[in-house]
Amino acid sequence: MQTEIVLAGFGGQGILFAGQLLAYAAMDSGKEVTWIPSYGPEMRGGTANCTVIIADEEIGSPTVRNPKAVLAFNLPSLDKYEPMVIQGGVLIANQSLINRQVQRTDIVHVMIPANEIAEEIGDKRLTNMVMLGALLHKLPVLTLEAIEKTLEERLPARRKHLLGLNSQALRRGAEFAQREPAYSV
Amino acid sequence: MARELLEGNMAMAEAAIRAGVQAYFGYPITPQTELLEWMAKRMPELGRAFVQAESEVAAINMVYGAACTGVRVMSSSSSPGVSLMMEGLSYIAGTELPVVLIDVVRGGPGLGNIAPSQGDYNQIVHGGGHGDYHPIVLAPASVQEAVDLVVLAFDLAEKYRSIVVVLADGNIGQMMEPVELPEMQPVERPIPDWAVRGCEGRGRRVLSSIYIKPEEEEVTNLRLLQRWQTVQDNEIRYREYFMDDAEIVVLGYGTAGRIAFSAVRQARAEGIPVGLFRPVSLSPYPYAQVKAIAQRAKAMLVVEMNTGQMLDDVLRAVEGKVPVEFYGRLGGVVPYPDEILDEIRRIARGPISIGVDPRQAWMKRLSQLIMN
């Protein structure tokens, strides 16, 4: 049994970090995990993305064509990855930077104004945590507590003061997703 | 020991450090640069030698010089950089020195691109520098295996006074996975009895790849070959998955091997009796094991990220005993597991073409796939 999650957006949105946080939390929870970035030249100016695979057994391919979940942080990422989500999978789309609706009707999706929520909490850089919180509500592959524990253990001392904000962002994302009806078949 | 989440390049660098590497010489190139970067930070911290040379040519010759003193020494690069090192590697082979090289292969030929590829199999496994020699070549499929093989590489290099190449690719270099790192080994080890580092109180030693008299070079070539026979007898490594009752056997190494593993696992879930044979030592190659598989399998499928370079080794071992099919993606394109799964299903459905060149047949299928 394995879960594949693609995080996609543009540079500076904390895509790779959010993916690494998932990977660390998965490892700390005793699971097998692979994190792989797209490291091609498209990283400069275009979409930045990474794939995280969390599993109970040895992981084969580090990438898959049809992931179980996608976090689309901007419109180009939604355009690219919406068709890829596996049937019955989960799509979290950042409404703040996306001016269209999700077309698929055979997946669970959440349109979340992640930038605005992050700004309400006090820092736009928390967008990735809001998105992650929404994901983990719809796809409970790890608990929010597991993410928080990993943050607490692995954030360097000089960043420890950000723990509370990160935690708030995760929880606000999850709460938003909870209020959203599940658009699923 | 606690697991750490490490990127492949950094993990390989740290593994070399724990294995007691005393000197590193290199030159940056994507997708391998993080390895050199890690060395740049860690080696001086530990009082060991790190030099970013002015070119790969210089780096490999620094490796050559350091290796003559009997210390643990290595370099790392990616495809075009490794091409530049070939002359130096040949001199190292001719001088019978233990050296470890990590090659994080990218798409080619030429400048190519920075995506993961297996296009350098023939260059590293069968080719390399000029002259009659064989390097030992090990191919990891995960970050943990990369760590383990780097440590093994130093031991094998010294045991056989051989070049050992860890043949990775951009995926292995760039991905992060949990790893258990080995314990830090002591750097001080007995100085080999061939090393040159000052001869006060003893006779002179000479290390060279020059044998100006052909008769002496012949003796040297024969000695290299005899040593290689010992390597072949003792250092074959591979991994098997679902092989007990496998009627169809998929063969792939490194990244292609682990992608094939996903496909094989899924095909098993569909009830197809398929297994995976993943060579870990590409040189020496597990010919005997592949030959034995050919005695009992109904069909074989070779999967690579190149135009079928290991395929030729498989065909050599199979000797026409069983139909062999091929699937490859090229130039830095990495296959998804579903592509390989489709191949397995096609073979399971049959009929399997016999007497058809597997590469020719695949070219037709790939052309259709790419053109669509």
Coordinates of C-alpha atoms in Angstrom, one line a residue:
Chain A
M1 CA 0.0 0.0 0.0
Q2 CA 1.5 3.3 -1.0
T3 CA 0.3 7.0 -1.3
E4 CA 1.8 9.3 -3.9
I5 CA 1.5 13.1 -3.5
V6 CA 2.6 15.7 -6.0
L7 CA 3.2 19.2 -4.8
A8 CA 3.4 21.8 -7.6
G9 CA 3.6 25.5 -7.9
F10 CA 6.3 28.0 -8.6
G11 CA 9.6 28.7 -6.9
G12 CA 9.3 30.5 -3.5
Q13 CA 6.0 29.0 -2.5
G14 CA 7.6 26.5 -0.2
I15 CA 6.7 23.5 -2.4
L16 CA 9.9 21.5 -1.9
F17 CA 10.0 22.3 1.8
A18 CA 6.4 21.2 2.3
G19 CA 7.2 18.0 0.5
Q20 CA 10.3 17.4 2.6
L21 CA 8.2 18.0 5.8
L22 CA 5.8 15.3 4.7
A23 CA 8.8 13.0 4.0
Y24 CA 10.4 13.7 7.4
A25 CA 7.1 13.1 9.2
A26 CA 6.5 9.9 7.3
M27 CA 10.0 8.7 8.2
D28 CA 9.5 9.7 11.8
S29 CA 6.3 7.7 11.8
G30 CA 8.2 4.6 10.8
K31 CA 7.1 4.6 7.2
E32 CA 9.1 4.1 3.9
V33 CA 9.3 7.4 2.0
T34 CA 10.8 8.8 -1.2
W35 CA 11.0 12.6 -2.0
I36 CA 12.0 13.5 -5.4
P37 CA 12.1 17.0 -6.9
S38 CA 11.7 18.0 -10.5
Y39 CA 15.2 19.3 -10.9
G40 CA 15.1 20.3 -14.6
P41 CA 15.7 23.7 -16.1
E42 CA 11.9 24.3 -15.9
M43 CA 12.5 25.2 -12.2
R44 CA 13.7 28.6 -13.3
G45 CA 10.5 30.6 -13.8
G46 CA 8.1 27.8 -14.5
T47 CA 6.6 25.2 -12.3
A48 CA 8.5 23.7 -9.3
N49 CA 7.3 20.4 -8.1
C50 CA 8.2 17.4 -6.1
T51 CA 6.7 13.9 -5.5
V52 CA 6.4 12.3 -2.1
I53 CA 5.7 8.6 -1.9
I54 CA 4.7 7.2 1.5
A55 CA 4.4 3.5 1.9
D56 CA 4.5 0.5 4.3
E57 CA 6.8 -1.5 2.1
E58 CA 9.8 -1.0 -0.2
I59 CA 9.1 1.8 -2.7
G60 CA 9.6 1.1 -6.3
S61 CA 9.3 3.9 -8.8
P62 CA 10.0 7.3 -7.2
T63 CA 7.5 8.9 -9.6
V64 CA 4.0 7.9 -10.9
R65 CA 1.9 9.0 -13.8
N66 CA -1.3 9.1 -11.7
P67 CA -0.7 10.2 -8.1
K68 CA -3.2 9.7 -5.3
A69 CA -3.1 13.4 -4.4
V70 CA -2.0 16.7 -5.9
L71 CA -1.5 20.1 -4.3
A72 CA -1.7 22.7 -7.0
F73 CA -0.4 26.0 -5.8
N74 CA -1.0 27.9 -9.0
L75 CA -2.9 27.8 -12.3
P76 CA -0.2 26.2 -14.5
S77 CA 0.1 23.4 -11.9
L78 CA -3.6 22.8 -11.8
D79 CA -3.7 22.7 -15.6
K80 CA -0.8 20.3 -15.7
Y81 CA -1.8 18.0 -12.8
E82 CA -5.6 18.0 -12.6
P83 CA -5.9 15.4 -15.4
M84 CA -3.3 13.2 -13.7
V85 CA -4.9 12.6 -10.3
I86 CA -6.0 9.0 -10.0
Q87 CA -9.8 8.4 -10.0
G88 CA -11.0 8.8 -6.5
G89 CA -7.9 10.8 -5.5
V90 CA -7.6 14.2 -3.9
L91 CA -6.8 17.6 -5.4
I92 CA -6.1 20.6 -3.3
A93 CA -6.1 23.8 -5.4
N94 CA -4.9 27.2 -4.2
Q95 CA -7.9 29.4 -5.1
S96 CA -5.8 32.5 -4.4
L97 CA -3.9 32.1 -7.6
I98 CA -6.4 30.1 -9.7
N99 CA -9.2 31.8 -11.5
R100 CA -11.1 28.7 -12.6
Q101 CA -13.0 25.8 -11.1
V102 CA -11.8 22.2 -10.9
Q103 CA -13.3 20.3 -13.8
R104 CA -12.9 16.7 -12.6
T105 CA -16.0 15.2 -11.0
D106 CA -14.4 11.8 -10.1
I107 CA -12.0 13.1 -7.5
V108 CA -12.3 14.8 -4.1
H109 CA -11.2 18.4 -4.4
V110 CA -10.9 21.5 -2.3
M111 CA -10.5 25.0 -3.6
I112 CA -8.8 26.9 -0.8
P113 CA -7.8 30.5 -0.6
A114 CA -4.5 29.5 0.9
N115 CA -2.6 32.8 0.4
E116 CA -5.4 34.8 2.1
I117 CA -5.6 32.3 5.0
A118 CA -1.8 32.5 5.4
E119 CA -1.9 36.3 5.4
E120 CA -4.7 36.3 8.0
I121 CA -2.5 34.2 10.3
G122 CA 0.3 36.7 9.7
D123 CA 2.7 35.4 7.0
K124 CA 2.1 34.7 3.3
R125 CA 4.9 32.1 3.6
L126 CA 2.6 29.9 5.5
T127 CA 0.6 29.1 2.3
N128 CA 2.3 25.8 2.0
M129 CA 1.3 24.8 5.5
V130 CA -2.4 25.8 4.9
M131 CA -2.4 23.6 1.7
L132 CA -0.8 20.7 3.6
G133 CA -3.4 21.0 6.4
A134 CA -6.2 20.8 3.8
L135 CA -4.6 17.8 2.2
L136 CA -4.2 15.8 5.4
H137 CA -7.8 16.4 6.2
K138 CA -9.0 14.8 3.0
L139 CA -6.1 12.2 2.8
P140 CA -5.2 11.2 6.4
V141 CA -1.9 9.5 5.4
L142 CA -0.3 11.2 8.4
T143 CA -1.9 13.1 11.3
L144 CA -1.5 16.8 11.9
E145 CA 0.1 15.9 15.2
A146 CA 2.8 13.9 13.4
I147 CA 3.6 16.9 11.2
E148 CA 3.8 19.2 14.3
K149 CA 6.0 16.8 16.1
T150 CA 8.4 16.6 13.2
L151 CA 8.4 20.4 12.9
E152 CA 9.2 20.6 16.6
E153 CA 12.0 18.1 16.5
R154 CA 13.6 19.3 13.3
L155 CA 13.2 23.1 13.1
P156 CA 16.5 24.7 13.9
A157 CA 16.5 26.6 17.2
R158 CA 16.4 30.0 15.4
R159 CA 13.2 29.1 13.7
K160 CA 11.4 27.5 16.8
H161 CA 9.4 30.7 17.3
L162 CA 7.6 29.8 14.0
L163 CA 6.2 26.6 15.4
G164 CA 2.9 28.1 16.6
L165 CA 2.3 29.9 13.3
N166 CA 3.0 26.7 11.3
S167 CA 0.7 24.8 13.5
Q168 CA -2.1 27.4 13.2
A169 CA -1.7 27.3 9.4
L170 CA -1.9 23.5 9.3
R171 CA -5.1 23.5 11.4
R172 CA -6.7 26.4 9.5
G173 CA -6.1 24.5 6.3
A174 CA -7.6 21.3 7.8
E175 CA -10.6 23.2 9.2
F176 CA -11.3 24.8 5.8
A177 CA -11.2 21.4 4.1
Q178 CA -13.6 20.0 6.7
R179 CA -16.2 22.7 5.9
E180 CA -15.9 22.0 2.2
P181 CA -18.3 19.4 1.0
A182 CA -16.4 16.5 -0.5
Y183 CA -16.9 16.9 -4.3
S184 CA -16.6 13.2 -5.0
V185 CA -18.5 10.7 -7.0
Chain B
M1 CA 20.8 3.3 14.5
A2 CA 18.5 6.2 13.7
R3 CA 17.4 6.8 10.1
E4 CA 18.2 10.1 8.4
L5 CA 16.4 11.6 5.4
L6 CA 19.2 12.4 3.0
E7 CA 19.5 13.4 -0.7
G8 CA 21.4 10.7 -2.7
N9 CA 24.3 12.9 -3.6
M10 CA 24.9 14.0 0.0
A11 CA 24.4 10.5 1.3
M12 CA 27.0 9.1 -1.1
A13 CA 29.4 11.8 0.0
E14 CA 28.9 11.2 3.6
A15 CA 29.1 7.4 3.1
A16 CA 32.6 8.0 1.5
I17 CA 33.6 10.1 4.4
R18 CA 32.5 7.4 6.9
A19 CA 34.4 4.8 4.8
G20 CA 37.5 6.9 5.5
V21 CA 38.1 8.7 2.2
Q22 CA 41.2 10.9 2.8
A23 CA 41.2 12.9 -0.4
Y24 CA 38.5 14.1 -2.8
F25 CA 39.1 15.9 -6.1
G26 CA 36.3 17.0 -8.4
Y27 CA 34.6 19.6 -10.5
P28 CA 31.0 20.6 -10.3
I29 CA 28.4 19.3 -12.8
T30 CA 24.7 18.8 -12.5
P31 CA 23.1 16.5 -11.3
Q32 CA 26.0 15.6 -9.1
T33 CA 27.2 19.0 -7.7
E34 CA 25.7 18.5 -4.2
L35 CA 28.1 15.6 -3.7
L36 CA 31.1 17.9 -4.3
E37 CA 29.4 20.6 -2.2
W38 CA 29.1 18.2 0.8
M39 CA 32.7 17.3 0.4
A40 CA 33.8 20.9 0.2
K41 CA 32.2 21.5 3.6
R42 CA 33.0 18.2 5.4
M43 CA 36.5 17.3 4.3
P44 CA 38.2 20.4 5.6
E45 CA 36.2 20.1 8.8
L46 CA 37.8 16.7 9.3
G47 CA 41.3 17.8 8.3
R48 CA 41.1 15.8 5.0
A49 CA 42.0 16.9 1.5
F50 CA 39.4 18.6 -0.8
V51 CA 40.3 20.3 -4.0
Q52 CA 37.9 21.7 -6.6
A53 CA 40.1 21.3 -9.6
E54 CA 40.1 23.5 -12.7
S55 CA 38.7 20.7 -14.7
E56 CA 37.7 17.0 -14.6
V57 CA 41.0 16.3 -16.4
A58 CA 42.9 17.9 -13.6
A59 CA 40.7 16.3 -10.9
I60 CA 41.3 12.7 -12.1
N61 CA 45.0 13.3 -12.3
M62 CA 45.0 14.6 -8.8
V63 CA 43.2 11.4 -7.9
Y64 CA 45.9 9.4 -9.7
G65 CA 48.7 11.1 -7.7
A66 CA 47.0 10.7 -4.4
A67 CA 46.1 7.0 -5.1
C68 CA 49.9 6.4 -5.6
T69 CA 50.4 7.2 -1.9
G70 CA 48.0 4.5 -0.8
V71 CA 45.3 6.7 0.7
R72 CA 41.6 6.3 0.1
V73 CA 40.8 8.7 -2.7
M74 CA 37.8 9.4 -4.9
S75 CA 36.2 11.7 -7.4
S76 CA 32.6 12.1 -8.7
S77 CA 31.1 13.6 -11.8
S78 CA 28.4 13.2 -14.3
S79 CA 28.5 11.9 -17.9
P80 CA 30.3 14.7 -19.8
G81 CA 32.7 15.1 -16.9
V82 CA 33.4 11.4 -16.7
S83 CA 34.2 11.4 -20.5
L84 CA 36.9 14.0 -19.7
M85 CA 38.3 11.7 -17.1
M86 CA 38.8 8.7 -19.3
E87 CA 42.5 9.1 -20.1
G88 CA 43.3 9.5 -16.4
L89 CA 41.2 6.4 -15.5
S90 CA 43.1 4.4 -18.1
Y91 CA 46.4 5.5 -16.5
I92 CA 45.0 4.6 -13.1
A93 CA 44.0 1.1 -14.4
G94 CA 47.4 0.6 -16.0
T95 CA 49.1 1.6 -12.7
E96 CA 46.9 -0.8 -10.8
L97 CA 45.6 1.7 -8.2
P98 CA 42.5 1.6 -6.0
V99 CA 40.2 4.5 -6.9
V100 CA 36.5 5.1 -6.4
L101 CA 34.5 7.1 -8.9
I102 CA 30.8 8.1 -8.5
D103 CA 29.1 8.7 -11.9
V104 CA 25.7 10.4 -11.6
V105 CA 24.6 9.8 -15.2
R106 CA 22.6 12.3 -17.2
G107 CA 21.0 12.4 -20.7
G108 CA 23.4 12.5 -23.7
P109 CA 25.3 12.2 -25.9
G110 CA 27.2 15.5 -26.0
L111 CA 26.0 18.2 -23.6
G112 CA 22.7 16.4 -23.6
N113 CA 20.6 17.5 -20.6
I114 CA 20.6 17.1 -16.8
A115 CA 17.8 14.5 -16.5
P116 CA 18.4 10.9 -15.2
S117 CA 19.7 8.5 -17.8
Q118 CA 21.5 5.1 -18.2
G119 CA 23.0 6.0 -21.5
D120 CA 26.6 5.5 -20.2
Y121 CA 26.3 1.8 -19.4
N122 CA 28.5 0.8 -22.3
Q123 CA 31.0 3.6 -21.6
I124 CA 31.5 2.5 -18.0
V125 CA 30.8 -1.2 -18.1
H126 CA 32.4 -2.1 -21.4
G127 CA 34.4 0.9 -22.5
G128 CA 36.1 3.6 -20.5
G129 CA 39.7 4.5 -21.2
H130 CA 41.9 2.8 -23.7
G131 CA 43.7 -0.5 -23.1
D132 CA 42.8 -3.9 -21.7
Y133 CA 41.2 -3.5 -18.3
H134 CA 37.9 -3.9 -16.4
P135 CA 36.6 -1.6 -13.8
I136 CA 34.3 -2.9 -11.1
V137 CA 30.9 -1.2 -11.6
L138 CA 28.1 -1.1 -9.0
A139 CA 24.6 0.2 -9.7
P140 CA 22.4 1.4 -6.7
A141 CA 18.6 1.7 -7.0
S142 CA 18.0 3.6 -3.8
V143 CA 19.7 6.1 -1.5
Q144 CA 20.4 3.4 1.1
E145 CA 21.9 1.1 -1.5
A146 CA 24.0 3.9 -2.8
V147 CA 25.4 4.4 0.7
D148 CA 26.1 0.7 1.1
L149 CA 27.7 0.4 -2.3
V150 CA 30.0 3.5 -1.8
V151 CA 31.4 1.9 1.3
L152 CA 31.8 -1.5 -0.5
A153 CA 33.5 0.3 -3.4
F154 CA 36.4 1.4 -1.2
D155 CA 36.9 -2.1 0.1
L156 CA 36.8 -3.7 -3.3
A157 CA 39.0 -1.0 -4.8
E158 CA 41.7 -1.8 -2.3
K159 CA 41.2 -5.6 -2.3
Y160 CA 41.7 -5.8 -6.1
R161 CA 43.8 -2.6 -6.7
S162 CA 41.0 -1.7 -9.1
I163 CA 38.9 1.2 -10.2
V164 CA 35.4 0.9 -8.7
V165 CA 32.6 3.0 -10.3
V166 CA 29.3 3.6 -8.5
L167 CA 27.0 4.1 -11.5
A168 CA 24.1 6.1 -10.3
D169 CA 21.8 8.5 -12.2
G170 CA 20.2 11.9 -11.7
N171 CA 17.2 10.3 -9.8
I172 CA 19.5 8.5 -7.3
G173 CA 21.5 11.7 -6.9
Q174 CA 18.5 14.1 -6.3
M175 CA 16.0 12.0 -4.4
M176 CA 15.7 12.0 -0.6
E177 CA 15.1 8.7 1.3
P178 CA 15.7 7.5 4.8
V179 CA 19.1 6.0 5.3
E180 CA 21.2 4.4 7.9
L181 CA 24.7 5.7 7.6
P182 CA 27.6 3.4 8.5
E183 CA 29.8 4.1 11.6
M184 CA 32.8 6.4 11.0
Q185 CA 35.7 4.2 10.1
P186 CA 39.2 5.2 11.3
V187 CA 41.2 6.9 8.6
E188 CA 44.5 5.4 9.6
R189 CA 45.0 2.0 8.0
P190 CA 48.1 0.0 7.1
I191 CA 50.0 1.6 4.2
P192 CA 49.9 -0.8 1.2
D193 CA 53.3 -2.4 0.3
W194 CA 53.2 -0.8 -3.2
A195 CA 52.5 2.8 -2.1
V196 CA 55.1 5.5 -2.9
R197 CA 55.5 8.0 -0.1
G198 CA 59.3 8.2 0.5
C199 CA 61.7 5.3 0.6
E200 CA 63.9 6.1 3.5
G201 CA 65.4 2.9 4.8
R202 CA 64.0 0.7 2.1
G203 CA 64.4 0.0 -1.6
R204 CA 62.8 2.2 -4.3
R205 CA 59.2 1.5 -5.5
V206 CA 58.0 2.5 -8.9
L207 CA 54.4 3.1 -9.9
S208 CA 53.8 3.6 -13.5
S209 CA 51.6 2.6 -16.4
I210 CA 54.5 2.6 -18.8
Y211 CA 55.7 -0.8 -20.0
I212 CA 57.8 0.2 -23.0
K213 CA 58.6 -3.4 -23.8
P214 CA 55.5 -5.1 -25.2
E215 CA 56.5 -8.4 -23.5
E216 CA 56.3 -6.7 -20.1
E217 CA 53.0 -5.0 -21.0
E218 CA 51.7 -8.5 -22.0
V219 CA 52.7 -9.8 -18.5
T220 CA 50.9 -6.8 -17.0
N221 CA 47.8 -7.3 -19.1
L222 CA 47.7 -11.0 -18.1
R223 CA 48.0 -10.1 -14.4
L224 CA 45.1 -7.7 -14.8
L225 CA 43.0 -10.4 -16.5
Q226 CA 43.9 -13.0 -13.8
R227 CA 42.9 -10.6 -11.1
W228 CA 39.7 -9.9 -13.0
Q229 CA 38.9 -13.6 -13.0
T230 CA 39.0 -13.5 -9.2
V231 CA 36.7 -10.6 -9.2
Q232 CA 34.3 -12.4 -11.5
D233 CA 34.4 -15.5 -9.2
N234 CA 33.7 -13.5 -6.0
E235 CA 32.0 -10.2 -6.6
I236 CA 28.7 -10.9 -8.5
R237 CA 25.8 -9.1 -6.8
Y238 CA 22.1 -8.9 -7.6
R239 CA 18.6 -8.6 -6.1
E240 CA 15.7 -10.9 -6.9
Y241 CA 12.0 -10.1 -6.4
F242 CA 9.1 -12.6 -6.8
M243 CA 11.5 -14.9 -8.7
D244 CA 10.5 -18.3 -7.1
D245 CA 7.7 -19.2 -9.6
A246 CA 8.3 -16.4 -12.2
E247 CA 7.5 -17.4 -15.7
I248 CA 8.2 -13.9 -17.1
V249 CA 11.3 -12.3 -15.8
V250 CA 12.0 -8.6 -16.0
L251 CA 15.6 -7.4 -15.8
G252 CA 16.6 -3.9 -15.0
Y253 CA 19.3 -2.1 -13.0
G254 CA 19.4 1.0 -10.9
T255 CA 16.5 3.4 -11.4
A256 CA 15.0 1.4 -14.2
G257 CA 15.1 -1.7 -11.9
R258 CA 13.2 0.0 -9.1
I259 CA 10.6 1.4 -11.6
A260 CA 10.2 -2.1 -13.0
F261 CA 9.7 -3.3 -9.4
S262 CA 6.6 -1.2 -9.1
A263 CA 5.3 -2.7 -12.4
V264 CA 6.1 -6.2 -11.4
R265 CA 4.4 -5.9 -8.0
Q266 CA 1.3 -4.6 -9.8
A267 CA 1.4 -7.4 -12.4
R268 CA 1.6 -9.9 -9.5
A269 CA -1.5 -8.4 -8.0
E270 CA -3.2 -9.1 -11.3
G271 CA -2.1 -12.7 -11.1
I272 CA 0.7 -12.6 -13.7
P273 CA 3.6 -14.9 -12.7
V274 CA 6.3 -12.3 -13.2
G275 CA 9.6 -11.6 -11.2
L276 CA 12.3 -9.1 -11.2
F277 CA 16.1 -9.7 -11.5
R278 CA 18.1 -6.6 -10.7
P279 CA 21.8 -6.7 -11.3
V280 CA 23.7 -4.7 -8.7
S281 CA 27.2 -5.5 -10.0
L282 CA 27.2 -4.5 -13.7
S283 CA 30.8 -5.4 -13.9
P284 CA 31.3 -8.3 -13.2
Y285 CA 28.0 -9.0 -14.8
P286 CA 25.8 -11.9 -13.4
Y287 CA 25.9 -13.8 -16.7
A288 CA 25.6 -17.2 -15.0
Q289 CA 22.5 -16.1 -13.1
V290 CA 20.9 -14.7 -16.2
K291 CA 21.7 -17.9 -18.1
A292 CA 20.1 -20.0 -15.3
I293 CA 17.0 -17.8 -15.5
A294 CA 16.8 -18.4 -19.3
Q295 CA 16.7 -22.2 -18.6
R296 CA 13.4 -21.9 -16.7
A297 CA 11.6 -18.7 -17.7
K298 CA 9.2 -18.5 -20.6
A299 CA 10.1 -14.9 -21.5
M300 CA 12.3 -12.1 -20.4
L301 CA 11.9 -8.3 -20.6
V302 CA 14.9 -6.0 -20.3
V303 CA 14.1 -2.5 -19.1
E304 CA 16.6 0.4 -19.4
M305 CA 16.8 4.1 -19.7
N306 CA 18.9 3.8 -22.9
T307 CA 18.6 2.1 -26.3
G308 CA 19.4 -1.4 -25.0
Q309 CA 23.0 -1.5 -23.7
M310 CA 22.6 -4.0 -21.0
L311 CA 20.2 -5.8 -23.4
D312 CA 23.3 -7.0 -25.3
D313 CA 24.7 -8.6 -22.1
V314 CA 21.4 -10.3 -21.4
L315 CA 21.2 -11.7 -25.0
R316 CA 24.8 -13.0 -24.6
A317 CA 23.8 -14.8 -21.4
V318 CA 20.5 -16.1 -22.8
E319 CA 22.0 -17.6 -26.0
G320 CA 18.6 -17.6 -27.7
K321 CA 17.1 -20.1 -25.2
V322 CA 14.1 -17.9 -24.4
P323 CA 12.4 -14.9 -26.1
V324 CA 13.8 -11.6 -24.9
E325 CA 11.9 -8.4 -25.2
F326 CA 13.1 -4.8 -24.6
Y327 CA 11.6 -1.6 -23.3
G328 CA 13.6 1.6 -23.0
R329 CA 13.1 5.3 -22.7
L330 CA 15.8 7.6 -24.0
G331 CA 17.7 10.8 -23.6
G332 CA 16.8 11.6 -20.0
V333 CA 13.1 10.5 -20.2
V334 CA 12.3 8.3 -17.2
P335 CA 9.6 5.6 -17.8
Y336 CA 6.5 5.4 -15.5
P337 CA 5.7 2.0 -14.1
D338 CA 2.5 1.7 -16.1
E339 CA 4.6 1.6 -19.3
I340 CA 6.4 -1.4 -18.1
L341 CA 3.2 -2.9 -16.7
D342 CA 1.7 -2.7 -20.2
E343 CA 4.8 -4.5 -21.6
I344 CA 4.4 -7.3 -19.0
R345 CA 0.7 -7.6 -19.8
R346 CA 1.4 -7.8 -23.5
I347 CA 4.0 -10.5 -23.0
A348 CA 1.7 -12.4 -20.6
R349 CA -1.1 -12.3 -23.2
G350 CA 1.3 -13.6 -25.9
P351 CA 2.1 -14.6 -28.4
I352 CA 5.8 -13.7 -27.9
S353 CA 7.6 -13.1 -31.0
I354 CA 10.6 -15.5 -31.5
G355 CA 13.4 -14.8 -34.0
V356 CA 12.7 -11.0 -33.9
D357 CA 15.4 -8.6 -32.9
P358 CA 14.0 -7.2 -29.6
R359 CA 15.5 -3.8 -30.3
Q360 CA 13.9 -3.5 -33.7
A361 CA 10.5 -4.5 -32.3
W362 CA 10.7 -2.0 -29.5
M363 CA 11.8 0.8 -31.8
K364 CA 8.5 0.4 -33.7
R365 CA 6.5 0.5 -30.5
L366 CA 8.4 3.4 -29.1
S367 CA 8.1 5.4 -32.3
Q368 CA 4.4 5.0 -32.1
L369 CA 4.3 6.0 -28.5
I370 CA 6.5 9.1 -29.0
M371 CA 4.8 10.3 -32.2
N372 CA 1.4 10.1 -30.6

